[in-house]
Tab-separated table of C-alpha atoms in Angstrom:
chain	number	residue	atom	x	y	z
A	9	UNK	CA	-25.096	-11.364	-17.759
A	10	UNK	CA	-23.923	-14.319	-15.586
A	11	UNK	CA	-24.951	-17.789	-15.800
A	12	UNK	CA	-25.616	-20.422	-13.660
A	13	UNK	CA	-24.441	-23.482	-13.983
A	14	UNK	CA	-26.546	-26.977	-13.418
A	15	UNK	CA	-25.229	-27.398	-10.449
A	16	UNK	CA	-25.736	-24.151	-9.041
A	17	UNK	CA	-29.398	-24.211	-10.289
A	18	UNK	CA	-29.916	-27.484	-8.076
A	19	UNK	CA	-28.058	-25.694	-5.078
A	20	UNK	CA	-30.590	-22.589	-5.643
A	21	UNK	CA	-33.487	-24.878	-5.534
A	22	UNK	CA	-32.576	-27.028	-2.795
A	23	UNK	CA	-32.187	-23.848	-0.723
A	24	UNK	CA	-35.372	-22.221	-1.907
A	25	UNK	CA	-36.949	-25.461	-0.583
A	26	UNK	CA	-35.130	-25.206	3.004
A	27	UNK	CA	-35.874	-21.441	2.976
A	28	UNK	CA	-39.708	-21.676	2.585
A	29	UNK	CA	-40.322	-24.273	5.196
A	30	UNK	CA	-41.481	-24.348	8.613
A	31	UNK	CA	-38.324	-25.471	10.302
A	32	UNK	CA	-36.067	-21.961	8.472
A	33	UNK	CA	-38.986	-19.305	10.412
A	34	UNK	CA	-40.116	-18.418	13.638
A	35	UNK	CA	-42.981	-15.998	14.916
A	36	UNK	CA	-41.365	-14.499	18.082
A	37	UNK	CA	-42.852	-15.001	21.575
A	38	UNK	CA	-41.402	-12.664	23.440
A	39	UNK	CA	-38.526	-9.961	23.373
A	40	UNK	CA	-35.751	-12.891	24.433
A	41	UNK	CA	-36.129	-14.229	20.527
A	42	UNK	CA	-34.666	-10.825	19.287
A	43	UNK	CA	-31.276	-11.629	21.190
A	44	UNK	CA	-29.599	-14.225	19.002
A	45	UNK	CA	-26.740	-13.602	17.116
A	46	UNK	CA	-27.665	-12.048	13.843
A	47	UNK	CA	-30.564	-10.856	14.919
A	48	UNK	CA	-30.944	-7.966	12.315
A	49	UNK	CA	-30.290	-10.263	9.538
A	50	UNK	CA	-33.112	-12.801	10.522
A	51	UNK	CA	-35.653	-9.891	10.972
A	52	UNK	CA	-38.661	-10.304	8.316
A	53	UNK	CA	-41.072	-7.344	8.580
A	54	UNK	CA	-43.819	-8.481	6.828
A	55	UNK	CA	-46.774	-6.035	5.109
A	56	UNK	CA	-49.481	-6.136	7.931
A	57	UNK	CA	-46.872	-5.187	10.814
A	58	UNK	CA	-46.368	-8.822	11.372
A	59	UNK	CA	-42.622	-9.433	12.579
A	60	UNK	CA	-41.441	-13.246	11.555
A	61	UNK	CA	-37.491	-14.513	12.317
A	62	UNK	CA	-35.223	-17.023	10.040
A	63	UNK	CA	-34.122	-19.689	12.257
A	64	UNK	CA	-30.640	-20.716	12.017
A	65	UNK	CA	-31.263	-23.182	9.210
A	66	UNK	CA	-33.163	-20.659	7.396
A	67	UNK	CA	-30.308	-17.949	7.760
A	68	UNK	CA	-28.255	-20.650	6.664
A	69	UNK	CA	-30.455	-20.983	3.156
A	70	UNK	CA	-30.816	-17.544	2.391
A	71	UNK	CA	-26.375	-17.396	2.584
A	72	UNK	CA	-26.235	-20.292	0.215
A	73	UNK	CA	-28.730	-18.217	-2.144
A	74	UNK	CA	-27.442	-15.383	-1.515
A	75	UNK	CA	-23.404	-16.825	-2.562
A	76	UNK	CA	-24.469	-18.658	-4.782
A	77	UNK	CA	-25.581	-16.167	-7.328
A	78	UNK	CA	-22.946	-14.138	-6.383
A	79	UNK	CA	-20.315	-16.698	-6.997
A	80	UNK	CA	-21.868	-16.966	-10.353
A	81	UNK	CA	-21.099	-13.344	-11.025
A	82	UNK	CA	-25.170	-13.500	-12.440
A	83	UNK	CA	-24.993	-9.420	-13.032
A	84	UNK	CA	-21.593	-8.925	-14.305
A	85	UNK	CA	-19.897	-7.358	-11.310
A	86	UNK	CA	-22.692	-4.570	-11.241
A	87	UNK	CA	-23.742	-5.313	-7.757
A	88	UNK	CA	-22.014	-6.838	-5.108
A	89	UNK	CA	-22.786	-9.525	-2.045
A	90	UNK	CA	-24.288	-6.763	-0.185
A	91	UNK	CA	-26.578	-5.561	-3.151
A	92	UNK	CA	-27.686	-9.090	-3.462
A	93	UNK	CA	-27.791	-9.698	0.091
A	94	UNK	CA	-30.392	-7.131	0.632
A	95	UNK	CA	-32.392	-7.410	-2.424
A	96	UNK	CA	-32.398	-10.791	-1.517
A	97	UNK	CA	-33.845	-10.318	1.430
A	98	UNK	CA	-36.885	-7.973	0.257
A	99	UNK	CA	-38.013	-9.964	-1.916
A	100	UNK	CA	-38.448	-12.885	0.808
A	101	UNK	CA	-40.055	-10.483	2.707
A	102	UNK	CA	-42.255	-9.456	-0.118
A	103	UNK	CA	-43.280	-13.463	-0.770
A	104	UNK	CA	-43.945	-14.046	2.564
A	105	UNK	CA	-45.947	-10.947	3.194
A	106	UNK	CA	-47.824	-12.461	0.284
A	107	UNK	CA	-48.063	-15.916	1.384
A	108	UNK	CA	-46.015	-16.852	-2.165
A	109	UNK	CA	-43.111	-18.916	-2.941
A	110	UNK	CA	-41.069	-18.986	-6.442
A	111	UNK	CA	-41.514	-22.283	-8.168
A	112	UNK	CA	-37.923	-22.729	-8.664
A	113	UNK	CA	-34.040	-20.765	-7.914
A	114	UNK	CA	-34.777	-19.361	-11.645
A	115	UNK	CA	-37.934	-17.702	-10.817
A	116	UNK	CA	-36.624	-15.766	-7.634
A	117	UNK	CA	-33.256	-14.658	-9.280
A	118	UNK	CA	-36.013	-13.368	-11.931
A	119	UNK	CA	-37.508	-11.047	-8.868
A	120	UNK	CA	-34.325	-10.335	-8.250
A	121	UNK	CA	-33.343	-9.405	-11.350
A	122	UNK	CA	-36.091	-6.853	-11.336
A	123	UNK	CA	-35.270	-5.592	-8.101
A	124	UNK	CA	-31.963	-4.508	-8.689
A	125	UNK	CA	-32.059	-3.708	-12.092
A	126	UNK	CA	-33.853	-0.525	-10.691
A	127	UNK	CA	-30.283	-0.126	-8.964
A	128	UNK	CA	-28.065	-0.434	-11.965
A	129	UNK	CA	-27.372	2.628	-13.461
A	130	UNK	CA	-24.463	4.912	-14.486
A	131	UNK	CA	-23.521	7.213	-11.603
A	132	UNK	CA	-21.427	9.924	-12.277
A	133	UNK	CA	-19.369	10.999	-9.251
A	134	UNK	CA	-17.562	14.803	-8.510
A	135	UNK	CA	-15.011	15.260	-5.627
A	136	UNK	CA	-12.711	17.400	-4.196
A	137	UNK	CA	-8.713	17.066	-5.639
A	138	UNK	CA	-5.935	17.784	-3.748
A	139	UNK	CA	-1.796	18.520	-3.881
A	140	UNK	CA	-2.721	19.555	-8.106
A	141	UNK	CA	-3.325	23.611	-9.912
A	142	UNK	CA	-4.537	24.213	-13.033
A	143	UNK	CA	-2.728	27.275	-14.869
A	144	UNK	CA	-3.749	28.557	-17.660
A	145	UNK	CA	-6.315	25.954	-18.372
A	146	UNK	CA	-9.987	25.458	-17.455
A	147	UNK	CA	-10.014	21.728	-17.362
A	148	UNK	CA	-7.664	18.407	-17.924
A	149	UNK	CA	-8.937	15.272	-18.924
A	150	UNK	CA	-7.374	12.470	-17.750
A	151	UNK	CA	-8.063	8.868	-19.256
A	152	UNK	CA	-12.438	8.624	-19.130
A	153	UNK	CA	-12.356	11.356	-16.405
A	154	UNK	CA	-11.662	15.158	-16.047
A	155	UNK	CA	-10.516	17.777	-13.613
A	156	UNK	CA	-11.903	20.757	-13.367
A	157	UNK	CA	-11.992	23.861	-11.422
A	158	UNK	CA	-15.762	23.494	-10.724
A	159	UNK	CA	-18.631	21.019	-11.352
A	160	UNK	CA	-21.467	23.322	-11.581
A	161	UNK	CA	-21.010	23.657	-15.456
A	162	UNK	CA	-20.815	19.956	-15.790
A	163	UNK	CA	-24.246	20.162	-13.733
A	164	UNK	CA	-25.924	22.387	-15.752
A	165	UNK	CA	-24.642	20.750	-18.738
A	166	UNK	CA	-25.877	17.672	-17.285
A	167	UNK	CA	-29.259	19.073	-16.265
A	168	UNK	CA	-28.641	18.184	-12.744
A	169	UNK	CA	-30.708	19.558	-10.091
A	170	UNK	CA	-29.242	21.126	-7.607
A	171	UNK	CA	-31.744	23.724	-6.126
A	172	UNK	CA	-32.040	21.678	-2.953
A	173	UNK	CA	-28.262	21.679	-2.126
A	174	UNK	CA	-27.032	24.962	-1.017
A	175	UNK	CA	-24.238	24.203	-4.030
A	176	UNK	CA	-22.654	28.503	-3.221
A	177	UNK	CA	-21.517	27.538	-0.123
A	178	UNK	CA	-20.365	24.147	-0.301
A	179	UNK	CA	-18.269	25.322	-3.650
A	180	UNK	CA	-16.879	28.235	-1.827
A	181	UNK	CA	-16.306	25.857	1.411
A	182	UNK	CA	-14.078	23.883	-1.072
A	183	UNK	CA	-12.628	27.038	-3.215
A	184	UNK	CA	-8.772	25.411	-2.261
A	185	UNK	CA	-9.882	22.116	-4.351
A	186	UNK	CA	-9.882	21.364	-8.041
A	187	UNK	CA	-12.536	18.741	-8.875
A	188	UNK	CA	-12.449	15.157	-10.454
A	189	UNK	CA	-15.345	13.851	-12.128
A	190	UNK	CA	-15.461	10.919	-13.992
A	191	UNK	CA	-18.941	7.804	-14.300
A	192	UNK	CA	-19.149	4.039	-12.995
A	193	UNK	CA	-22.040	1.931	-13.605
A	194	UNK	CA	-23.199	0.049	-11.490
A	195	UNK	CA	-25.782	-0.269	-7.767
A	196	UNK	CA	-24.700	2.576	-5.742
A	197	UNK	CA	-22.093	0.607	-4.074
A	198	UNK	CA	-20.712	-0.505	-6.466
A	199	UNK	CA	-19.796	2.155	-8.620
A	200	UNK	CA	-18.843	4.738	-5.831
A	201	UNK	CA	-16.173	1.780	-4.763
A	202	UNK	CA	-15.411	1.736	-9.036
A	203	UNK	CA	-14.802	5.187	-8.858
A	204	UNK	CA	-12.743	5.020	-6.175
A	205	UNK	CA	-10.187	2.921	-7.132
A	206	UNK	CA	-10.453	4.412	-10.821
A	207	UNK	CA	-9.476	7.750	-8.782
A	208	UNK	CA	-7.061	6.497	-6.739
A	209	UNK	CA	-5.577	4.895	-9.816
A	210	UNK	CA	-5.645	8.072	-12.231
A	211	UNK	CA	-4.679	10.472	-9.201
A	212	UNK	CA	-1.695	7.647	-9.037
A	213	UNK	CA	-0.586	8.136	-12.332
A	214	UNK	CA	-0.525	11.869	-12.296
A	215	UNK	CA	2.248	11.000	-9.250
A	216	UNK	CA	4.075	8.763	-11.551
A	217	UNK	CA	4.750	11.288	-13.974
A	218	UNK	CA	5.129	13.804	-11.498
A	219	UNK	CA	8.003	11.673	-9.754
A	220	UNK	CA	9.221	11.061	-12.916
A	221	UNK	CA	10.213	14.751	-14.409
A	222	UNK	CA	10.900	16.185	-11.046
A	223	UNK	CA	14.424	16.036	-9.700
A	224	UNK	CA	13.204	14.557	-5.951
A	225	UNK	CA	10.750	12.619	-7.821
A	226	UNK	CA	7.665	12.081	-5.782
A	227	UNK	CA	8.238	12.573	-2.496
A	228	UNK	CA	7.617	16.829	-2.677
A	229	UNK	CA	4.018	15.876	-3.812
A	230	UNK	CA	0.751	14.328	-2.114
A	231	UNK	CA	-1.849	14.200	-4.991
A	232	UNK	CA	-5.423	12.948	-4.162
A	233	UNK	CA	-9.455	12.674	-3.845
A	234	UNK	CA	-11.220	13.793	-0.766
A	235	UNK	CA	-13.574	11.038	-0.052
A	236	UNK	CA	-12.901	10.064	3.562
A	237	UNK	CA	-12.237	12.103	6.883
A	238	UNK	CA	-8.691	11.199	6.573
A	239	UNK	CA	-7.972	13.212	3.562
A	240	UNK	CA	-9.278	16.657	4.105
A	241	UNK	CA	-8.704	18.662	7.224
A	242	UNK	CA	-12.513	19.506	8.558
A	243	UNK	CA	-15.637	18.189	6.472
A	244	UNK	CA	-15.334	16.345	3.127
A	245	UNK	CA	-18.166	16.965	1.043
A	246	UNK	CA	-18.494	15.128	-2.701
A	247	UNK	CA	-21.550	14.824	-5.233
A	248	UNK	CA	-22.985	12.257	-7.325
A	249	UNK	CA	-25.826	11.574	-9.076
A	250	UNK	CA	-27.309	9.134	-11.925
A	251	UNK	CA	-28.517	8.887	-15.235
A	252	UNK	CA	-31.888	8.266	-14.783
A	253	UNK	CA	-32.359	10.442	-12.308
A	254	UNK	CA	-29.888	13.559	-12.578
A	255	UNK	CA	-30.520	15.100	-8.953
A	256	UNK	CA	-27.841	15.795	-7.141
A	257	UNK	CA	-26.969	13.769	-3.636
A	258	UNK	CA	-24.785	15.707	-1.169
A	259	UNK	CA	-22.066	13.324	0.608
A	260	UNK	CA	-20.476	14.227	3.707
A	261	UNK	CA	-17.935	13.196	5.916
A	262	UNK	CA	-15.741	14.543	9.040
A	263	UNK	CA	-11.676	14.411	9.375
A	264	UNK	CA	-8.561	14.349	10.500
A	265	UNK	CA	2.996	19.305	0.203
A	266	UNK	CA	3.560	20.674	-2.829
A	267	UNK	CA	1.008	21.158	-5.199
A	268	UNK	CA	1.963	19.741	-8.905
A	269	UNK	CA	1.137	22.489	-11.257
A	270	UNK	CA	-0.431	21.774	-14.597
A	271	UNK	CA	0.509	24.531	-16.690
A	272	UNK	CA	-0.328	24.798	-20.837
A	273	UNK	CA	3.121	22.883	-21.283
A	274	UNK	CA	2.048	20.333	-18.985
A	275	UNK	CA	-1.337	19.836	-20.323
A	276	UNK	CA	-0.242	19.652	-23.700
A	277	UNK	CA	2.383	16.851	-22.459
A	278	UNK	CA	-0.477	14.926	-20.455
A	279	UNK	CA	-2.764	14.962	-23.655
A	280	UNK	CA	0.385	14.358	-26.082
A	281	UNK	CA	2.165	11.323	-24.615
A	282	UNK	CA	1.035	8.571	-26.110
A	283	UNK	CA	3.276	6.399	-22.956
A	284	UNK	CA	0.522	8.315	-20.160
A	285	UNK	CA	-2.556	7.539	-22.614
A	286	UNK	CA	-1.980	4.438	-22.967
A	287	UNK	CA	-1.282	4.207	-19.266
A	288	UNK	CA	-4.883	5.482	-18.778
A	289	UNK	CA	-6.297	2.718	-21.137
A	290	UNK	CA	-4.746	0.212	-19.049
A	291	UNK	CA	-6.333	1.329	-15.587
A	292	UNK	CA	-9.597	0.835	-17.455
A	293	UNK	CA	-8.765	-2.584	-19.192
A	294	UNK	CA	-11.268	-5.304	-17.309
A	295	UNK	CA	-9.295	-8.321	-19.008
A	296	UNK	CA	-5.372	-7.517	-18.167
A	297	UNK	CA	-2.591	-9.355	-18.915
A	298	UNK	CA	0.065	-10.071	-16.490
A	299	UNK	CA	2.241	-7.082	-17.422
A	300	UNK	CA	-1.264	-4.711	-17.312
A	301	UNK	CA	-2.434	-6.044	-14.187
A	302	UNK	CA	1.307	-5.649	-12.320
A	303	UNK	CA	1.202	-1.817	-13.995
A	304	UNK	CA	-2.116	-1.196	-12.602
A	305	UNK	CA	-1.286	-2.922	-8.930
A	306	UNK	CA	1.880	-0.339	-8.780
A	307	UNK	CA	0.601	2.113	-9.507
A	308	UNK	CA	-2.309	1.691	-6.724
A	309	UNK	CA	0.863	1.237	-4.494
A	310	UNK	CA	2.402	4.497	-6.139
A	311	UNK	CA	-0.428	6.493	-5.262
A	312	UNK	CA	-0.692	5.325	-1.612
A	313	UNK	CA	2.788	5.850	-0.850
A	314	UNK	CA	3.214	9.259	-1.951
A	315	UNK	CA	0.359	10.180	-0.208
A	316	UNK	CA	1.577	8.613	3.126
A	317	UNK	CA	3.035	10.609	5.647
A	318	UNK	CA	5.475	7.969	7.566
A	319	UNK	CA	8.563	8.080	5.590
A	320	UNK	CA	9.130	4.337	6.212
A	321	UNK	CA	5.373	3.658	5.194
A	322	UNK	CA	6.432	5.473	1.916
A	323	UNK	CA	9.379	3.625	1.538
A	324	UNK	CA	8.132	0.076	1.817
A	325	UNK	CA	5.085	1.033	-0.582
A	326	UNK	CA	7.258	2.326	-3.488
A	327	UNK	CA	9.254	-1.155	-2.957
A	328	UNK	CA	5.982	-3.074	-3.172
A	329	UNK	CA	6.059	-1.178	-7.106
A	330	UNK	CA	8.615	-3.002	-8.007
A	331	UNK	CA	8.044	-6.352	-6.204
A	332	UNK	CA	4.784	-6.418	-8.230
A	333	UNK	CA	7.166	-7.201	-11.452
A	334	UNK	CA	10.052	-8.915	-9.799
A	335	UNK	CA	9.616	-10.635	-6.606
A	336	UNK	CA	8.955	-14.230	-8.664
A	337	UNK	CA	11.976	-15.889	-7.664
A	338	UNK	CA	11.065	-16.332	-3.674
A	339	UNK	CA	14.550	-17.602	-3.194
A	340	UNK	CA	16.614	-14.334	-3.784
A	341	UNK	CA	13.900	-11.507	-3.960
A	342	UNK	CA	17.166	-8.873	-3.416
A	343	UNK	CA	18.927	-9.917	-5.979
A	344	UNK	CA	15.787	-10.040	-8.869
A	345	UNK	CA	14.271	-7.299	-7.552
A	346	UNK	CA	18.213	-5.316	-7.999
A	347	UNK	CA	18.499	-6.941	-11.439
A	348	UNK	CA	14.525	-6.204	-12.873
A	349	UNK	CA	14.950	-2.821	-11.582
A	350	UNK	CA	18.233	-1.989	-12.760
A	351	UNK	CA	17.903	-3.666	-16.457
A	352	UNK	CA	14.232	-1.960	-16.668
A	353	UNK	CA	16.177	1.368	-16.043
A	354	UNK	CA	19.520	1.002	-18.088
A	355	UNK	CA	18.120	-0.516	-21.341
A	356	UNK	CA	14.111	0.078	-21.211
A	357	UNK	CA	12.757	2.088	-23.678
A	358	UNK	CA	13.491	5.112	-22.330
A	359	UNK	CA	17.104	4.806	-20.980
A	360	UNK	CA	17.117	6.676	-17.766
A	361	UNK	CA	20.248	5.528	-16.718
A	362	UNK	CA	23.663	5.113	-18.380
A	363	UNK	CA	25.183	1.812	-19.356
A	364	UNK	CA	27.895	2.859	-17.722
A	365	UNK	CA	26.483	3.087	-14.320
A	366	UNK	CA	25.185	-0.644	-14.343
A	367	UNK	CA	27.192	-1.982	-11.463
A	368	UNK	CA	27.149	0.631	-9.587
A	369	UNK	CA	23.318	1.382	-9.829
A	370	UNK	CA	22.896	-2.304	-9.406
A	371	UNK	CA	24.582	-2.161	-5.899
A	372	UNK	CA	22.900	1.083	-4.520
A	373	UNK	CA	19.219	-0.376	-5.342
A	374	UNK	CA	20.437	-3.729	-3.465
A	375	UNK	CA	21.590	-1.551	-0.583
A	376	UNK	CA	18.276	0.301	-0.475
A	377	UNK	CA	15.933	-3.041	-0.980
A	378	UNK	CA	18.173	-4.396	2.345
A	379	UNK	CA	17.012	-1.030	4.186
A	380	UNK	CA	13.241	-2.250	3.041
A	381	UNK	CA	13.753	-5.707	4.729
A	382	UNK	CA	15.000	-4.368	7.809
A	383	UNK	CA	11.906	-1.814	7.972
A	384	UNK	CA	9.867	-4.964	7.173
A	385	UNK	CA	11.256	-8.235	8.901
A	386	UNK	CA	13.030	-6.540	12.006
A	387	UNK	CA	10.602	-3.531	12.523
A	388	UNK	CA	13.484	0.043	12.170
A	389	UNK	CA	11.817	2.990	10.973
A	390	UNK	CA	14.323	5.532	12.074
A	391	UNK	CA	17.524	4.091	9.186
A	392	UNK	CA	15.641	5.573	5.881
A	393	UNK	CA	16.233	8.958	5.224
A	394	UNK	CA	14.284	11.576	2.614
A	395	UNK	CA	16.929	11.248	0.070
A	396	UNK	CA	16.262	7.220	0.126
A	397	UNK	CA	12.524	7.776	-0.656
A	398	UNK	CA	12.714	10.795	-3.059
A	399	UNK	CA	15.377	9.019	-5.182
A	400	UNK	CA	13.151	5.219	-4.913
A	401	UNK	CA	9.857	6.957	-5.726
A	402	UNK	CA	11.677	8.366	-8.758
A	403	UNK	CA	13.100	5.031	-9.781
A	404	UNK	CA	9.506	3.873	-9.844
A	405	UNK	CA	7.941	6.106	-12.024
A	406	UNK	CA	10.550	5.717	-14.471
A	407	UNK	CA	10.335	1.762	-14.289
A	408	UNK	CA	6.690	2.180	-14.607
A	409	UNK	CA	6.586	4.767	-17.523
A	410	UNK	CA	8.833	1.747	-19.136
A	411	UNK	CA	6.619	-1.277	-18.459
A	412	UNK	CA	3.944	0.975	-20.043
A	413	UNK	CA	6.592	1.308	-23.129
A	414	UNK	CA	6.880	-2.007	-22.991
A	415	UNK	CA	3.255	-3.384	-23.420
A	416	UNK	CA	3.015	-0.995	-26.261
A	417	UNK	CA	6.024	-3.205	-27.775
A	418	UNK	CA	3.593	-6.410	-27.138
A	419	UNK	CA	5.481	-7.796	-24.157
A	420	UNK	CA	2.497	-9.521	-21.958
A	421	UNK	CA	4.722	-11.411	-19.513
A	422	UNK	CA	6.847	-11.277	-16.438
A	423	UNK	CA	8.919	-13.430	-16.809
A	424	UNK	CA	9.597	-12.779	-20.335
A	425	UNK	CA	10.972	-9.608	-19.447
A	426	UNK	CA	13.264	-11.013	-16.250
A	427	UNK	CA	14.214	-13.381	-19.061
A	428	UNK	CA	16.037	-10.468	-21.097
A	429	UNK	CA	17.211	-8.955	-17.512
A	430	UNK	CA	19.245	-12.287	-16.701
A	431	UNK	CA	20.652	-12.176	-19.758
A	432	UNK	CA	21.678	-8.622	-19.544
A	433	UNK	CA	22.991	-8.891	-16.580
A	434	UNK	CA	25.040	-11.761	-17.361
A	435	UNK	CA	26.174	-9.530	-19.921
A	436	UNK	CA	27.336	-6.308	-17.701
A	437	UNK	CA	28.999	-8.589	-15.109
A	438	UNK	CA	30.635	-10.372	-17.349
A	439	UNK	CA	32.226	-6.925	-19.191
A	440	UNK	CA	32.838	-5.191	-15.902
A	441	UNK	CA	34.998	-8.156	-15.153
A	442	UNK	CA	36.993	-7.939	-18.234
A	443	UNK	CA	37.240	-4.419	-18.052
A	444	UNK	CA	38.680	-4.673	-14.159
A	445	UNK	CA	41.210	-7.074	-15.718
A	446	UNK	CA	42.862	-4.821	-17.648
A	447	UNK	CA	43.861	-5.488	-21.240
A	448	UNK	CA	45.611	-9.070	-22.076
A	449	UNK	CA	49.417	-8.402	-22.675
């Protein structure tokens, strides 16, 4: 748990003071008090039907409070300015309703403490999965979460109730989906937007290492979780439900490619590669170093863009993969973006490329990274084609699957690795020069 500092525990305490004076609250006179701006956040409904509003200076206090012990991260990332906002602002509901006041900043974030630590719990989440087929196999588990073909075991296994959802229909409404389950802890917020990105993430590296054994890499395949209107075609539905309270809550919401098949033979490969585990432990990882954190930024990127349906959408998303690891020098982004690429490619640990084809790979991912400025800095979106993106979103996954290789080696910097590209590079030039010159006589 958090800490505040001194300072903030003066700033908390000043504010309290402010908040709980006459000048922060007003008792409304007539209906032409309601219409100031922020009207819903000034409301106090107090216990006996009484209706009080924070003036300005009082809205003012209960932001600083409110920031404040947010800034100072007080419950480790488990709930968020909005948690605290609101909880916040029951409890100074509750004290005034009461006629009380905390002594000091320490005794309300106590109250609030208790108030939200009703909220934290682990929430375990089950949704609808697109664009992926199980054959052969019941389940997959993938990192901390799994895929299945249906969540009702996991909620009876769970003891979940159900008996108030009609679960038949909803399951058979859904019978074209594979589900993803997988927990977050955390306020209900919070964790539904930690399971998201854990999703998004995970559903991402399934595209990797689709794009990376498949001839047109990634662009045949749209892999993903149905939690919006925009990614189903009619009603999304999804489930969740907590620890402490294993019911089940029904979530709904309204809209607007090639499936990748997981066979045995894939499965086995998915729970045998050590390079896709350890990709998985990185996603999770809340202390990254720079290397982790680029891998897990391109791969959010990876997951978007093969799920987008404007090909130059795609296109500048699988470039802003690789700019995560090589767009450092802001001088000549072209030509460290074609060298990182290129050197990641030719002599990573797995060597996708040939030696031989240095220069000449070199030149064709500079000629494609010019085709991402122009859709970028001069607005074309007709001059990339579907070869450009199927053979760029392959190039990514293997420079990913790489970077992965290479934080198993202990690299932990950028710039350590664009180090070793230079020099490489220097290298190949400097032999495809001697070798254009012929032998000396």
């Amino acid at each position: 748990m958090g800490e505040l500092t001194k300072k903030q525990h003066r700033i908390l305490d000043f504010a309290l003071d402010q908040l709980f004076n006459t000048k922060s609250i007003i008792a409304p006179a007539s209906i032409k008090d309601f219409s100031t701006q922020n009207v819903l956040s000034r409301i106090l409904r107090l216990e006996d039907k009484r209706t009080i509003l924070l003036t300005d200076s009082g809205l003012s206090q209960l932001s600083r409070i409110v920031t404040t012990i947010d800034e100072a991260n007080v419950f480790d990332g488990l709930a968020n300015y909005s948690d605290i906002w609101s909880a916040c602002h029951c409890t100074i509901e509750m004290l005034f309703s009461k006629g009380m006041r905390p002594d000091n900043g320490l005794e309300l974030l106590e109250l609030l403490c208790n108030k939200l630590g009703s909220e934290i719990d682990n929430h375990t989440y089950a949704v609808p999965l697109y664009g992926l087929k199980m054959e052969g196999i019941d389940a997959i588990t993938i990192g901390t979460m799994k895929i299945v073909s249906s969540p009702q075991s996991d909620l009876e296994t769970s003891g979940v109730k159900y008996n108030h959802v009609n679960l038949p229909n909803i399951l058979k409404s859904t019978s074209d989906y594979l589900w993803l389950i997988g927990s977050e802890r955390g306020t209900p917020r919070v964790s539904q937007d930690k399971f998201s990105e854990q999703a998004l993430l995970a559903v991402g590296l399934l595209a990797v290492h689709a794009g990376a054994i498949y001839d047109r890499g990634a662009s045949v395949f749209r892999i993903g979780v149905v939690l919006s209107p925009e990614d189903a075609h009619g009603r999304a539905v999804w489930f969740s439900w907590k620890d402490n309270n294993p019911q089940l809550t029904e979530h709904h919401t309204f809209i607007r490619s090639q499936p990748f098949v997981v066979d045995t033979l894939v499965s086995k490969e998915l729970k045998s590669n050590t390079i896709l585990t350890r990709g998985f432990q990185i996603l999770k990882l809340n202390d990254k170093n720079e290397i982790e954190d680029a891998i897990t930024k391109a791969i959010y990127w990876y997951s978007d863009a093969h799920r987008d349906t404007a090909l130059s959408m795609k296109f500048i998303k699988f470039w802003s993969c690789v700019e995560t690891f090589f767009s450092m020098d802001k001088k000549d982004i072209t030509r460290s973006v074609s060298i990182g690429l290129t050197t990641v490619l030719v002599f990573g640990g797995y060597k996708f490329v040939a030696e031989a084809e240095y220069i000449s790979f070199k030149k064709r991912v500079a000629k494609l990274y010019d085709l991402r400025s122009h859709a970028v800095h001069r607005a074309s979106y007709k001059h990339v084609t579907e070869r450009d993106v199927a053979e760029l979103s392959q190039w990514v996954a293997w420079m990913l699957i790489n970077m992965i290789s290479f934080v198993e080696r202990g690299y932990t910097q950028i710039k350590k690795i664009m180090a070793i590209s230079e020099q490489l590079d220097k290298k190949c030039v400097a032999e495809s020069k001697m070798s254009a010159m012929g032998p000396s006589v």
